[in-house]
RNA sequence: GGGGUCGUAGUUCAGUUGGUUAGAACGCUGGCCUGUCACGCCAGAGGUCGCGAGUUCGAGUCUCGUCGACCCCGCCA
């Protein structure tokens, strides 16, 4: 660096350094060239400091500064001085001072960036991903990266202080049935065989418990080859943990302590523990989803019993076919226009609803509704009481199979909240969801599949139903939901081989297959496996919510596009025939792109 | 696999019913400017309207296809 040593950063320089000679190094954010006097906003990771080039201070630097352009990398030696009266800039932290340059070194030039690194304006994500190194220079991106770092640091120190061991598990592992599609890695030394990248270190961490290590954690990459979403990337990071000799309450206490600390340390925000707890059943009944945003009301209400006997045929038929009729009272939203209601109906039918019945409650309690005539006065009274309906309210109804009603009304609830700004910004609503069903019937596969994963322990009191009525067995699983987004999930595991075998049976996983795919786990359980359980957190999602971002891409340094491509490196890419041959792979050239 | 939004200058966008030479702001280049901080003023350069067909006398605009980004459903134990 031409013999200069950096003495300060562009954030921490204050009036305490007045008249001192300092050396700053960073990037040229903006140049304001007045001809006789030149100002540079110098940016580094920490912040911005104004540098002044004046001929009377140092003529040569002033001359040289004319050639500075955006994103040139420079070193500046100069004197810290107070800005003239009235020239302070309260918008930046170093706004009281400036550095009068006595020596300017251009460490590197830069092509004009494809987009402005100033904070204003949205830039297409294409460009941001292609020039990720430029995007990451922008302060709000740096903030996300730093927040993520601090979250990880806090997690580590919290768990370290509670006797956890950080242990790495393999990335090259074996493909197991159930769950997401695996990313596969061909083996060179075992022709025709493949490793799989882990969807989670689930089996390894259980084996660590059998190993007697008692408390494990790891901040670890996981891989799932499924379609992407704003909160889903093919590779993502989990805080993964597992503990022996604990039950649900121990984990919940530990995690609540962790989150309180995280929010306090990184955001300076106090959150209240214990968090709200809902059983899966309650969550579905009241919010229509197993990941409810509990920061506002608009809860769902079952009126199947009233609907069963009312004059509206579709309601009757749905109930007699074992479906349900549920309603939302949208308090005070009776001013929705005809167009609003058409939009909302379109929203509902887009989710698979056949329609969306509604009732406006007018002054005096009369009903304005296309379906009003099908209800007797008695039924109207019953509905009004059940839903606590008052003039100015509008009621929305869903009638269908239970799962469909929950999906439609659950989403409608969110939509209503968005339209009326009921979702409090900056507030964090944590909810535990417990007592999940252990398994559910999969029509396509014609068998029961795990809701969580096959190693989740059934609730003791439901154990005997495992063979008789598997759909009604509840599990010892728990999810943590934050603002309607699942940020963590875990369970108490099965630690007895006999129970594990019974669960495999209920899942129609044959003894042969279980032995082949999970034999090592079954065998391990027979060597003194302690009771254990754990949880995993989606680090990306947690940091996204803490940072107030809408996508996890904004808190990942190098995310992939919707098509799982990296626009920076252009991965995935073709490989040579020689590489393929070495792996005993034969490409179908018809499907090879380009 | 399905539904939707978008694609025009380096960037963000406008572009009327299909009609002359496709515009603006910012950025960029050159010039002027000693207190700016989104500096200002003057001048200038910059376009495969994503790509390919089609309709038409004529397509940025209409039709079909295709590519890409994003959002959602399916999928994600």
XYZ file of C-alpha atoms (C1' of nucleotides) in Angstrom, chain A residues 30 32-33 36 50 56 69 81 83 87 91 98 114 124 126 179 226-227 229 232 450-453 553 561-563, chain B residues 1 10-12 27-30 32-40 67-77:
56
model
C -19.018 9.953 -4.575
C -18.002 16.389 -5.669
C -15.522 18.283 -7.802
C -10.662 24.456 -6.909
C -15.567 13.018 3.872
C -3.463 25.035 -0.343
C -14.015 7.914 -10.094
C -10.275 18.807 11.154
C -15.892 21.116 9.516
C -21.156 22.585 7.112
C -26.690 12.189 8.134
C -13.431 15.765 7.602
C -23.245 -1.491 -13.566
C -32.930 -5.843 -10.720
C -30.233 -10.296 -12.043
C -38.134 -36.269 2.727
C -36.654 -28.815 -4.425
C -38.164 -25.780 -6.076
C -39.140 -19.726 -2.838
C -36.097 -21.429 0.343
C -44.029 -38.924 8.463
C -45.079 -35.338 8.993
C -41.755 -34.536 10.593
C -39.375 -37.457 10.035
C -31.316 -14.098 -0.469
C -31.721 -17.780 -8.564
C -35.176 -19.316 -8.841
C -33.651 -21.861 -11.237
C -45.465 -29.571 -13.862
C -25.011 1.687 -18.135
C -29.360 2.003 -14.234
C -34.580 3.023 -12.932
C -25.141 7.603 -14.352
C -21.078 8.211 -18.064
C -17.494 11.634 -21.149
C -15.570 16.743 -21.817
C -16.481 25.638 -15.881
C -16.744 26.064 -10.617
C -12.986 26.962 -3.149
C -17.617 24.547 1.242
C -20.168 20.565 -1.232
C -22.496 16.307 0.890
C -28.104 13.075 -4.141
C -23.159 19.871 -5.230
C -24.343 23.239 -9.299
C -35.067 -17.435 -22.929
C -34.319 -15.057 -18.295
C -35.569 -12.675 -13.293
C -39.189 -12.526 -9.506
C -43.966 -14.147 -6.714
C -47.334 -18.173 -5.735
C -49.466 -23.465 -6.117
C -47.644 -28.408 -6.423
C -43.087 -29.932 -4.033
C -40.035 -28.765 0.502
C -39.951 -35.659 6.220
